[in-house]
Short mmCIF file of C-alpha atoms and ligand atoms in Angstrom, two decimals:
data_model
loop_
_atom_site.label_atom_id
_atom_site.label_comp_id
_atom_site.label_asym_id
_atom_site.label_seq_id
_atom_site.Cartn_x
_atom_site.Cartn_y
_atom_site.Cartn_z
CA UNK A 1 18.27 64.62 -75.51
CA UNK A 2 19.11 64.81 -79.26
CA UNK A 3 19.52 68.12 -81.37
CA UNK A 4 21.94 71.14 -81.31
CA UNK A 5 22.25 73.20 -77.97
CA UNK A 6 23.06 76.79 -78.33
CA UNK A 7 25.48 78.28 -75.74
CA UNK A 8 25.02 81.98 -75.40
CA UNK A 9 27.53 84.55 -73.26
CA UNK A 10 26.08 88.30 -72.89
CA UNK A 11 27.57 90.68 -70.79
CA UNK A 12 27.47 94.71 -69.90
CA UNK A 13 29.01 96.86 -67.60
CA UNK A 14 25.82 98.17 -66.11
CA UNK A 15 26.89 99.83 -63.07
CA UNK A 16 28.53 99.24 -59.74
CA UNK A 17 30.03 100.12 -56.43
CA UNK A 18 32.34 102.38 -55.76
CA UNK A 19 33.67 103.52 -58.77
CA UNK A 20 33.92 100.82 -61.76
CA UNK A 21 34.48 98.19 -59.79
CA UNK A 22 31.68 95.18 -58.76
CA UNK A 23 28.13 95.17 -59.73
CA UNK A 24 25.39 95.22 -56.29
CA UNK A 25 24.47 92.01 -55.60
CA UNK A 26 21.08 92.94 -55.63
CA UNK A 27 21.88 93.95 -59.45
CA UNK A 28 22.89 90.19 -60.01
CA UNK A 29 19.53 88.83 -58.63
CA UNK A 30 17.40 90.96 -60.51
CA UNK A 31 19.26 89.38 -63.85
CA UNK A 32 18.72 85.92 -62.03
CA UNK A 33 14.59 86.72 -61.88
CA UNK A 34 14.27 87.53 -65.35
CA UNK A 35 16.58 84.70 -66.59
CA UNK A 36 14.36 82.31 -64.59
CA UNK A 37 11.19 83.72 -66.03
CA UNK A 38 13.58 82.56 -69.10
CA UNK A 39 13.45 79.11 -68.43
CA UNK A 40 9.93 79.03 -67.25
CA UNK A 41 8.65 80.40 -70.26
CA UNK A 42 11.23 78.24 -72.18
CA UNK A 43 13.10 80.40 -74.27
CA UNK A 44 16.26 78.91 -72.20
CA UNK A 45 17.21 75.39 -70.77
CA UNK A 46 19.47 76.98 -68.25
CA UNK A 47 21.61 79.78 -67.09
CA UNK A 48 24.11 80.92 -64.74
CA UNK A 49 24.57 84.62 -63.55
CA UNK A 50 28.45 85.55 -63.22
CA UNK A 51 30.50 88.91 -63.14
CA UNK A 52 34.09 89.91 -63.71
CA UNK A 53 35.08 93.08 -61.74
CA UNK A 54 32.21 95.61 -62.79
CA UNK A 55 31.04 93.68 -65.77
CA UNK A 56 27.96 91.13 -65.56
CA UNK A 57 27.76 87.98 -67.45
CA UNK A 58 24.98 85.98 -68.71
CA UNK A 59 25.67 82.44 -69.16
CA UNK A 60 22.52 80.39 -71.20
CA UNK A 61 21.84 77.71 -73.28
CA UNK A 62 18.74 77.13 -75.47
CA UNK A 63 17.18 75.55 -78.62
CA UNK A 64 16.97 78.90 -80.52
CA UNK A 65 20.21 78.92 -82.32
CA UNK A 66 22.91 82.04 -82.25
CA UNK A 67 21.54 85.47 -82.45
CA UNK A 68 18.21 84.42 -81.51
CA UNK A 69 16.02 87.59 -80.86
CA UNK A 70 13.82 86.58 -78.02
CA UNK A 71 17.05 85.38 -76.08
CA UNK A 72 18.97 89.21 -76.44
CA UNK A 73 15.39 90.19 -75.66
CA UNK A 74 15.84 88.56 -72.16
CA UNK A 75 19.24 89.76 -71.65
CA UNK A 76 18.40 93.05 -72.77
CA UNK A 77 15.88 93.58 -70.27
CA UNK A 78 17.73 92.04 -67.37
CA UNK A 79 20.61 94.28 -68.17
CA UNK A 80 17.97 97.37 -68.68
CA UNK A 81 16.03 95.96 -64.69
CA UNK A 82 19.87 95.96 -63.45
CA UNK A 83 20.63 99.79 -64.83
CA UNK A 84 17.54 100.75 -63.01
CA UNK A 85 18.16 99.28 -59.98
CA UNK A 86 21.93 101.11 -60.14
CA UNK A 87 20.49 104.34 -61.04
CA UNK A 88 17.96 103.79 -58.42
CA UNK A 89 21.05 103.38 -55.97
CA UNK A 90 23.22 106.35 -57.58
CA UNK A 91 25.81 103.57 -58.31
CA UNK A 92 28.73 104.38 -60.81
CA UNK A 93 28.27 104.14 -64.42
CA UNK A 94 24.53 103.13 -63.98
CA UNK A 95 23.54 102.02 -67.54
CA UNK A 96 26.50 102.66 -69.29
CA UNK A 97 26.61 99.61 -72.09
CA UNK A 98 23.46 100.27 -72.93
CA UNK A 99 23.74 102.80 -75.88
CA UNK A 100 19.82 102.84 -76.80
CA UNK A 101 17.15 103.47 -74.96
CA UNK A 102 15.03 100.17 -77.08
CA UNK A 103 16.14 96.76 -78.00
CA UNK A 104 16.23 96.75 -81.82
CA UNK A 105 16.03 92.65 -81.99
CA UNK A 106 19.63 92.34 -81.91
CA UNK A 107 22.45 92.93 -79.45
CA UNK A 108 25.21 92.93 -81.22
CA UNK A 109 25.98 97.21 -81.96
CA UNK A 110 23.60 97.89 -78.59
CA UNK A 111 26.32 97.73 -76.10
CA UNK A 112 26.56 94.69 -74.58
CA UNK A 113 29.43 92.20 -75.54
CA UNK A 114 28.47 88.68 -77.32
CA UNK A 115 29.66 85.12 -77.74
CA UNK A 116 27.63 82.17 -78.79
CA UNK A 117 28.08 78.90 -80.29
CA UNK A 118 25.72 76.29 -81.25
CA UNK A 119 26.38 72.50 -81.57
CA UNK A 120 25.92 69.03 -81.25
CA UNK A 121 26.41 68.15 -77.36
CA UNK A 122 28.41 65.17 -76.91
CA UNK A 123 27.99 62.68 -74.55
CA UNK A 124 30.36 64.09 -71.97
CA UNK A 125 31.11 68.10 -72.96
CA UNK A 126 33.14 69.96 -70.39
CA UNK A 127 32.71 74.11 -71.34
CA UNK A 128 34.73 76.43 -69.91
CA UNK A 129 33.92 80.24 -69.61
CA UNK A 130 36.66 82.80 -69.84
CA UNK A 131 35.79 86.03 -68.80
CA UNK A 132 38.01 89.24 -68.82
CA UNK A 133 37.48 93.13 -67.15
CA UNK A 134 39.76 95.99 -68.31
CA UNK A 135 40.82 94.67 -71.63
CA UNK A 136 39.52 94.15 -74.98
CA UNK A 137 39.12 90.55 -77.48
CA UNK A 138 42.82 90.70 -78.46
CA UNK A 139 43.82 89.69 -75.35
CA UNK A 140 42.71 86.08 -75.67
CA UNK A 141 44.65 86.33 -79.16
CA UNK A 142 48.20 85.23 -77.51
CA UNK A 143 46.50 82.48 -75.42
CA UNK A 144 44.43 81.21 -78.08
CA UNK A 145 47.63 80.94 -80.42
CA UNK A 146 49.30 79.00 -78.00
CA UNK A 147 46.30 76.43 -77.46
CA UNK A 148 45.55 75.48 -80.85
CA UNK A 149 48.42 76.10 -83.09
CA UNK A 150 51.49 75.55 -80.41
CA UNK A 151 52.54 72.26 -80.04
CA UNK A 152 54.69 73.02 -76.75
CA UNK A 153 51.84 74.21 -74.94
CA UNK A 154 49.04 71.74 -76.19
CA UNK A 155 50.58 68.43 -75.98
CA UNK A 156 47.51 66.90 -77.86
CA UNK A 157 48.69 68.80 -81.08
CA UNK A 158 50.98 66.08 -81.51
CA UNK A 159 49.79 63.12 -79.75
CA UNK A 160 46.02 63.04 -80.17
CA UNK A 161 44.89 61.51 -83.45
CA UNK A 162 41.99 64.37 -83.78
CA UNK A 163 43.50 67.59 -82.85
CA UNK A 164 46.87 66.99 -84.83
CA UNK A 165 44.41 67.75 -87.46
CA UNK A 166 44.57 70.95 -86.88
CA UNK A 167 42.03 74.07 -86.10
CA UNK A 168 40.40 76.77 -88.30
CA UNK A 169 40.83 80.19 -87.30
CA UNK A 170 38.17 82.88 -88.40
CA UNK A 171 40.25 85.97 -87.71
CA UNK A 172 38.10 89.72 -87.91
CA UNK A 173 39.16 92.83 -88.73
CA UNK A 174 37.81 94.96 -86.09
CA UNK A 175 38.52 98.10 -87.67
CA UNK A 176 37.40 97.54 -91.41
CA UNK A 177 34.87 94.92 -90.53
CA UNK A 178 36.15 91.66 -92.20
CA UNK A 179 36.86 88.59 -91.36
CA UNK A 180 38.82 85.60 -92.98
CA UNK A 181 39.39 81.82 -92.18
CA UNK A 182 42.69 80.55 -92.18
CA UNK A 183 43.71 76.96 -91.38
CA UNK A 184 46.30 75.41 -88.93
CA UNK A 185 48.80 73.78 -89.11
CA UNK A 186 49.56 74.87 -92.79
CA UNK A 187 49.47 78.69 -91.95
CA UNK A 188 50.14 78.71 -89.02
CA UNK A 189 52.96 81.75 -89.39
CA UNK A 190 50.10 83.64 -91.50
CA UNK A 191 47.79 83.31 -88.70
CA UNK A 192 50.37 84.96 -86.11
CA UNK A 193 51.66 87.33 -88.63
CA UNK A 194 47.87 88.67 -88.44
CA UNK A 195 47.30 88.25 -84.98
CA UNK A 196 50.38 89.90 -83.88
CA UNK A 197 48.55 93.07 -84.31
CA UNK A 198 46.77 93.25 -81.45
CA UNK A 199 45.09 96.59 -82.38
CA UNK A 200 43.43 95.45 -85.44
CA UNK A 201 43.10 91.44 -85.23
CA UNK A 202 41.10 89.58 -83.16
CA UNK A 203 39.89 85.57 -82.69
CA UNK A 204 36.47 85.23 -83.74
CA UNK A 205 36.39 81.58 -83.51
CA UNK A 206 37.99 78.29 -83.97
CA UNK A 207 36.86 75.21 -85.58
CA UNK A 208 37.80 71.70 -85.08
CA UNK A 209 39.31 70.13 -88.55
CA UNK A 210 38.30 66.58 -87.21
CA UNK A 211 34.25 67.25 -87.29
CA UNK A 212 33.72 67.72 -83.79
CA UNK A 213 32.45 71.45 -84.70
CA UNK A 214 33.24 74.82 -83.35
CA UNK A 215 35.88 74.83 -80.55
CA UNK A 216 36.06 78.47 -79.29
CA UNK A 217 34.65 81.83 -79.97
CA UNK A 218 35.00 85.16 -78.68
CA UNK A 219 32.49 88.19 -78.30
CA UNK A 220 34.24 90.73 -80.37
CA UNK A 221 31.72 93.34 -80.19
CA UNK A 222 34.00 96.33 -80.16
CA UNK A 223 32.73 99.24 -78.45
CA UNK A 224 34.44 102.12 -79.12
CA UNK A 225 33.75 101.39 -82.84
CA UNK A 226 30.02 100.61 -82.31
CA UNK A 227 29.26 104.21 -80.29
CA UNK A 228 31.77 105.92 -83.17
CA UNK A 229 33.84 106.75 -80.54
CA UNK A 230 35.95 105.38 -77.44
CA UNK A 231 33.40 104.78 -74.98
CA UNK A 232 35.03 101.49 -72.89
CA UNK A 233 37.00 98.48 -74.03
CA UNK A 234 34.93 95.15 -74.52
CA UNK A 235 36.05 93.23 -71.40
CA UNK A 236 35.41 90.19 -73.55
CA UNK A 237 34.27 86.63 -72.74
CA UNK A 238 35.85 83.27 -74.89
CA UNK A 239 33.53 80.09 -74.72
CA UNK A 240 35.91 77.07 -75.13
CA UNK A 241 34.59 73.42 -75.75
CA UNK A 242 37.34 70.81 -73.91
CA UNK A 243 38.38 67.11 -74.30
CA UNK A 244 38.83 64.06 -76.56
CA UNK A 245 40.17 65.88 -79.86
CA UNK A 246 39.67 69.29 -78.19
CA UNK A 247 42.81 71.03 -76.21
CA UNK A 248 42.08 69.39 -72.64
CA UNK A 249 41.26 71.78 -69.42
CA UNK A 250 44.33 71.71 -68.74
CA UNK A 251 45.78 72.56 -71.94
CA UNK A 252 43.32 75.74 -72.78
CA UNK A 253 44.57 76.93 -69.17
CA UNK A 254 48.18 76.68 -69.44
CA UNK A 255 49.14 79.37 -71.16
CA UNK A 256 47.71 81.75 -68.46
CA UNK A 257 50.44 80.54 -66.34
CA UNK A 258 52.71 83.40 -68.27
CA UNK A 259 52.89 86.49 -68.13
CA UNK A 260 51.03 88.70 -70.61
CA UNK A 261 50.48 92.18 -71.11
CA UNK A 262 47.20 93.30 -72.75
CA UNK A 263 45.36 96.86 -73.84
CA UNK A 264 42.71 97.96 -71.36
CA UNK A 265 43.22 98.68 -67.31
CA UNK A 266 42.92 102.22 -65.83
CA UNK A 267 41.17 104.39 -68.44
CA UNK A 268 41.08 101.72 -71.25
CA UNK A 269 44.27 103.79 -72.20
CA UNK A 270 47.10 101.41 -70.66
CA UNK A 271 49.01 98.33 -70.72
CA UNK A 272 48.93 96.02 -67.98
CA UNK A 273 49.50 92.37 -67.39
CA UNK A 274 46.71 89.91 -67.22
CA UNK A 275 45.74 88.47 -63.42
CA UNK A 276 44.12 85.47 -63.60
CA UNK A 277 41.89 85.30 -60.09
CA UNK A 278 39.09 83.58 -58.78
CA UNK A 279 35.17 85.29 -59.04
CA UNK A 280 35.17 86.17 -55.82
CA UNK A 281 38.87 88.04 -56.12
CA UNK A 282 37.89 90.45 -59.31
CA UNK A 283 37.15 93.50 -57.85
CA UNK A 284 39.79 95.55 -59.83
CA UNK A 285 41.46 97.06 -56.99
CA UNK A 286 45.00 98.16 -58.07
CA UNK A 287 44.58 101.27 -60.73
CA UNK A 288 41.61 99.85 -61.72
CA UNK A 289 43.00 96.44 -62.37
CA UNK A 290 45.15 94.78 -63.31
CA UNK A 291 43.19 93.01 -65.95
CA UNK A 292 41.69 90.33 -64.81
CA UNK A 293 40.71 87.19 -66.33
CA UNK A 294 38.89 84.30 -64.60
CA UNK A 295 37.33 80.79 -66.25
CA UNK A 296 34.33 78.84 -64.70
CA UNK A 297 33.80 75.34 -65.92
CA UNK A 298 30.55 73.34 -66.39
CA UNK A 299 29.41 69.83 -67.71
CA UNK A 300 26.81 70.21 -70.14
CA UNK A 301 23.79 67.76 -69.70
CA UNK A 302 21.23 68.06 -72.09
CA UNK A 303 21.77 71.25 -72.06
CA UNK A 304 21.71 71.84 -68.86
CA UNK A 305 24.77 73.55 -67.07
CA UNK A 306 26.24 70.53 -64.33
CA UNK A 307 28.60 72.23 -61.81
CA UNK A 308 29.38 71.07 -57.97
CA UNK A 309 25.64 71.55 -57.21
CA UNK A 310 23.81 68.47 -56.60
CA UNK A 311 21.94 67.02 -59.42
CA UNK A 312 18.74 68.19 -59.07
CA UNK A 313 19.32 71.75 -58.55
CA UNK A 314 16.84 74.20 -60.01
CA UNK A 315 18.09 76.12 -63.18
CA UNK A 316 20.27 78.96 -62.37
CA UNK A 317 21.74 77.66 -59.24
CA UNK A 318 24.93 76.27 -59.95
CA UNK A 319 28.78 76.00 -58.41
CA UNK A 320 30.76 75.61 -61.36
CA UNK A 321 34.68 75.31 -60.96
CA UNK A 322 36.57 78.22 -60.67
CA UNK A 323 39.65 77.87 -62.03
CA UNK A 324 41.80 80.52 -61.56
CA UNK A 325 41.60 79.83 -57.80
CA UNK A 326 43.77 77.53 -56.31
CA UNK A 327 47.42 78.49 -54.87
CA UNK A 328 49.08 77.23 -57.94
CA UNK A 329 48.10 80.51 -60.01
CA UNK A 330 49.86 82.70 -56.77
CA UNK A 331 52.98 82.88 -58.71
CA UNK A 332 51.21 84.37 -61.61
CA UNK A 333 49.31 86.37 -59.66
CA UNK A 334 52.28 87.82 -58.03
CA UNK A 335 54.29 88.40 -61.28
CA UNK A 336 51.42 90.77 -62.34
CA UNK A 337 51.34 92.46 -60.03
CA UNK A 338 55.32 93.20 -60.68
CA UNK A 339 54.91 93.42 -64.66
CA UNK A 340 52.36 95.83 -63.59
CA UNK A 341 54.01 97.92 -61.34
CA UNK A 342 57.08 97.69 -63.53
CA UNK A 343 55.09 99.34 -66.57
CA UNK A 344 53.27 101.89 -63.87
CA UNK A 345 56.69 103.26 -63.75
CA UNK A 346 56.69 105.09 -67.07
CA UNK A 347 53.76 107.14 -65.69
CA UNK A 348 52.11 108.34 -69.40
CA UNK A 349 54.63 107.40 -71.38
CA UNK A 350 54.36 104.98 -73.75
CA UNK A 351 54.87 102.20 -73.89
CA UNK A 352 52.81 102.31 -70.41
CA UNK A 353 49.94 104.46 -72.50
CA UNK A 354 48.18 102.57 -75.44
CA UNK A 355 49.66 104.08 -79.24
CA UNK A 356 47.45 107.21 -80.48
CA UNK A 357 44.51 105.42 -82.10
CA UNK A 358 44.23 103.05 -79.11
CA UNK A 359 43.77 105.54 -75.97
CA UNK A 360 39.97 105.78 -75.34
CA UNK A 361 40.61 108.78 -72.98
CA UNK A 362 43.27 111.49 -74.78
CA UNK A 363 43.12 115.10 -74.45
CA UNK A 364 45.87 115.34 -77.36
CA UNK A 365 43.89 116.79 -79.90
CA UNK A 366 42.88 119.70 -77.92
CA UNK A 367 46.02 120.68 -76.79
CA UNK A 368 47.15 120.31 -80.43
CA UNK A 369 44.24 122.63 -81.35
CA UNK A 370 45.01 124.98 -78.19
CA UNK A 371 48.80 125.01 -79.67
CA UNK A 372 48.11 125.07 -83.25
CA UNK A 373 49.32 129.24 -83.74
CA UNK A 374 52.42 128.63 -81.03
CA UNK A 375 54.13 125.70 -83.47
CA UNK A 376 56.47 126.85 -85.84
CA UNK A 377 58.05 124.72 -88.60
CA UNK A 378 61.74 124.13 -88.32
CA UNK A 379 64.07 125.82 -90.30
C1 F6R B 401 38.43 101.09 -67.47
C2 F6R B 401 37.58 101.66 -66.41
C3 F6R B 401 38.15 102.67 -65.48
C4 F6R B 401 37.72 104.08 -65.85
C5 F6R B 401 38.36 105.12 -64.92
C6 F6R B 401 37.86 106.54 -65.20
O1 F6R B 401 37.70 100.24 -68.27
O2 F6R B 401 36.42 101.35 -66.33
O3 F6R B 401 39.54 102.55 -65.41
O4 F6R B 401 38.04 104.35 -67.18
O5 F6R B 401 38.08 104.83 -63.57
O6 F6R B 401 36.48 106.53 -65.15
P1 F6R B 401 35.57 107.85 -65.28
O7 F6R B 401 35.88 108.48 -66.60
O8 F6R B 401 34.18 107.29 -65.19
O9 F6R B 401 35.92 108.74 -64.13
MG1 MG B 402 33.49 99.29 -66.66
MG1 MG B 403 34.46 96.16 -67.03
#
C-alpha cells in the first residue's frame, strides 16, 4: 500500500511489582484491549505491547502522522486503564508518569516518554526498537555517534555508496529548549564536542543525506524538567530504520558490545553501565538495575508490524526478534555487571553519584540550610 506510515513509541512507568521493577501482566493486557479497540476503530494499522523493567511501551503505526491527537488519546487512556488496575492492586508507583489527571490533546509535557517518525515504507524496511529503564536520552548519544558518524564501527560509512553520504543530526538542548541540525561527515567533531555533554545534549533524530528520510529518533521528553522538578529519568526509547543506505542490524547493534556507563540506575542519582538483555531478562534486579537496554526488531508490511508470528496473525500479536538475547551479548552482560560493581564501590561519592544538578533525589540543600549558622568563612 502506497503513502507515508507513521511509527509511534509511547511509554510510562505506570506501576509495578515489587518495588519499581516489572509492570503486572494483567497491566500489559489491559493496554493490549484498548490498542485493539485502536485498530478496530482504525486510528492504528498495528501495534505491539512491550516493557523494559517497570516501564511499558507502546509500539503503533498509523496513517495520522506524528503527534496525532487521537493516537496519544489511545495511549493515554491505556496508560490511565493500566494505573487503575495498579492502584487497584496496591502495586508500586501506581500512576506515577501520569502528571495530570486529563489528556490535554498532546503527550508530550504529560508524562509519558515519546518517539515517532513518519515515512515512506520501502519495499523491505527492517525497524528496530531500542528501549532503555534507569537512564535518560543521553545514553543512546555514545551509541548513536558511533553508528552514523564512526567509520570503525559502521563499515557502510565507507563502503556503501548511500550512507558515505553522511547523516544529519538534530541535536536538543534539553535544558534551554533548543535544538540545532548539524551535518556529518563535515562536523562531525562539532557534533561530539556537543554531545559529549551528556547532561545537556541529547539525539533528537537523524536524517539520511541520500533521500531515504529520517533514520533514527529518540523520545527526549525529559521529565524532571516537564514536572519542574526531578521526578524520574526518561527511560527513553530510539526507533532506528535499518538496511540498504541505512547502518545495517548489525551495525546499529555493535556498539552495545562495549561497555558504557550512563546517568540513571538506583535513584536516578547514579552511574552505572548499560546491560543489554533480552525482554524477558529486564526486571532490574541488582540496585535497581543496572540499566538496561533491550532492541526488538520487526519487518514493516504495509504498515503492519511482521515478526516470527505467522503471517496472518491478528494485530497485536507478534514475536519480533529480540536481540539482546543470544549468548554472544554474555560477555557484555558480565562486564556490567563488573563496571557496575566497580563504580558501587565509591558508595555516594562521586563519580558513583550523578554531579549536583543531575541527582533527582539530594537532600543537600537541606542540610546546607540546617548548617547555614554553623559555617564560618575561613580566615
Ligand atoms: C530509578 C528507580 C528506583 C527508585 C528507588 C527509590 O529510576 O525507579 O531506583 O528511584 O527505588 O524509589 P522510592 O523513592 O519510590 O522509594
Ligand atoms: Mg520507574
Ligand atoms: Mg523505568
Amino acid at each position: 500500500m502506497a503513502g507515508k506510515i507513521t511509527v509511534s513509541v509511547i511509554k510510562a512507568d505506570v506501576g509495578s511489582v515489587c518495588g519499581h521493577t516489572r509492570p503486572h501482566p494483567s497491566m500489559m493486557e489491559k493496554c493490549g484491549e484498548f490498542l485493539a479497540d485502536g485498530v478496530k476503530k482504525k486510528t492504528l494499522v498495528d501495534y505491539y505491547v512491550t516493557r523494559v523493567g517497570d516501564d511499558i511501551n507502546l509500539l503503533m503505526t498509523h496513517r495520522n502522522g506524528e503527534d496525532a491527537k487521537e493516537v496519544h488519546k489511545l495511549a493515554w487512556d491505556a496508560f490511565m486503564a493500566a494505573a487503575d488496575l495498579a492502584k487497584e492492586m496496591h502495586l508500586y508507583g501506581a500512576g506515577q508518569d501520569l502528571l495530570s489527571d486529563a489528556f490535554s490533546g498532546n503527550i508530550r509535557g504529560a508524562g509519558p516518554g515519546s518517539a515517532e517518525m513518519e515515512f515512506e515504507e520501502r519495499p523491505t524496511e527492517p525497524i528496530m526498537f531500542f528501549m532503555a529503564d534507569k537512564t535518560e536520552p543521553s545514553a543512546y548519544s555514545l551509541p548513536l555517534s558511533r553508528i552514523y558518524l564512526d567509520p570503525f564501527t559502521t563499515t557502510g560509512l565507507v563502503i556503501d555508496a548511500r550512507a558515505k553520504k553522511g547523516f544529519d543530526f538534530e541535536i536538543h538542548d534539553v535544558m534551554d529548549n533548543k535544538k540545532v541540525v548539524m551535518s556529518s561527515p563535515e562536523e562531525t567533531l562539532s557534533i561530539l564536542s556537543l554531545l559529549g555533554d551528556t547532561t545537556r545534549y541529547a539525539v533528537k533524530r537523524v536524517f539520511s543525506r541520500s533521500g531515504i528520510g529520517t533514520a533514527a529518533v529518540v523520545s527526549t521528553d525529559k521529565l524532571n524538567l516537564t514536572a519542574g522538578k526531578y521526578v524520574g529519568k526518561d527511560d527513553p526509547v530510539c526507533v532506528v530504520r535499518a538496511q540498504s543506505g541505512l547502518p545495517s542490524v548489525g551495525e546499529y547493534l555493535q556498539p552495545f558490545m562495549d561497555t558504557m556507563l550512563v546517568a540513571g540506575w538506583m535513584r536516578g542519582s547514579h552511574y552505572g553501565a548499560f546491560y543489554p538483555c533480552a525482554v524477558d531478562d529486564s526486571d532490574p534486579t541488582y540496585f535497581d538495575g543496572p540499566p538496561r537496554v533491550c532492541c526488538l526488531g520487526f519487518q514493516l508490511r504495509d504498515g503492519r508490524f511482521q515478526g516470527l508470528e505467522p503471517r496472518d496473525a491478528k494485530p497485536g500479536d507478534h514475536r519480533p526478534m529480540d536481540f539482546f538475547k543470544g549468548s554472544e551479548w554474555d560477555l557484555v552482560r558480565r562486564n556490567s555487571v563488573k563496571a557496575s560493581k566497580m563504580v558501587r564501590g565509591h558508595g555516594p561519592f562521586m563519580p558513583a553519584i550523578l554531579g549536583p544538578g543531575e541527582m533527582e533525589y539530594t537532600s543537600r540543600p537541606a542540610v546546607l540550610k540546617e548548617l547555614v549558622r554553623r559555617f564560618e568563612k575561613l580566615d
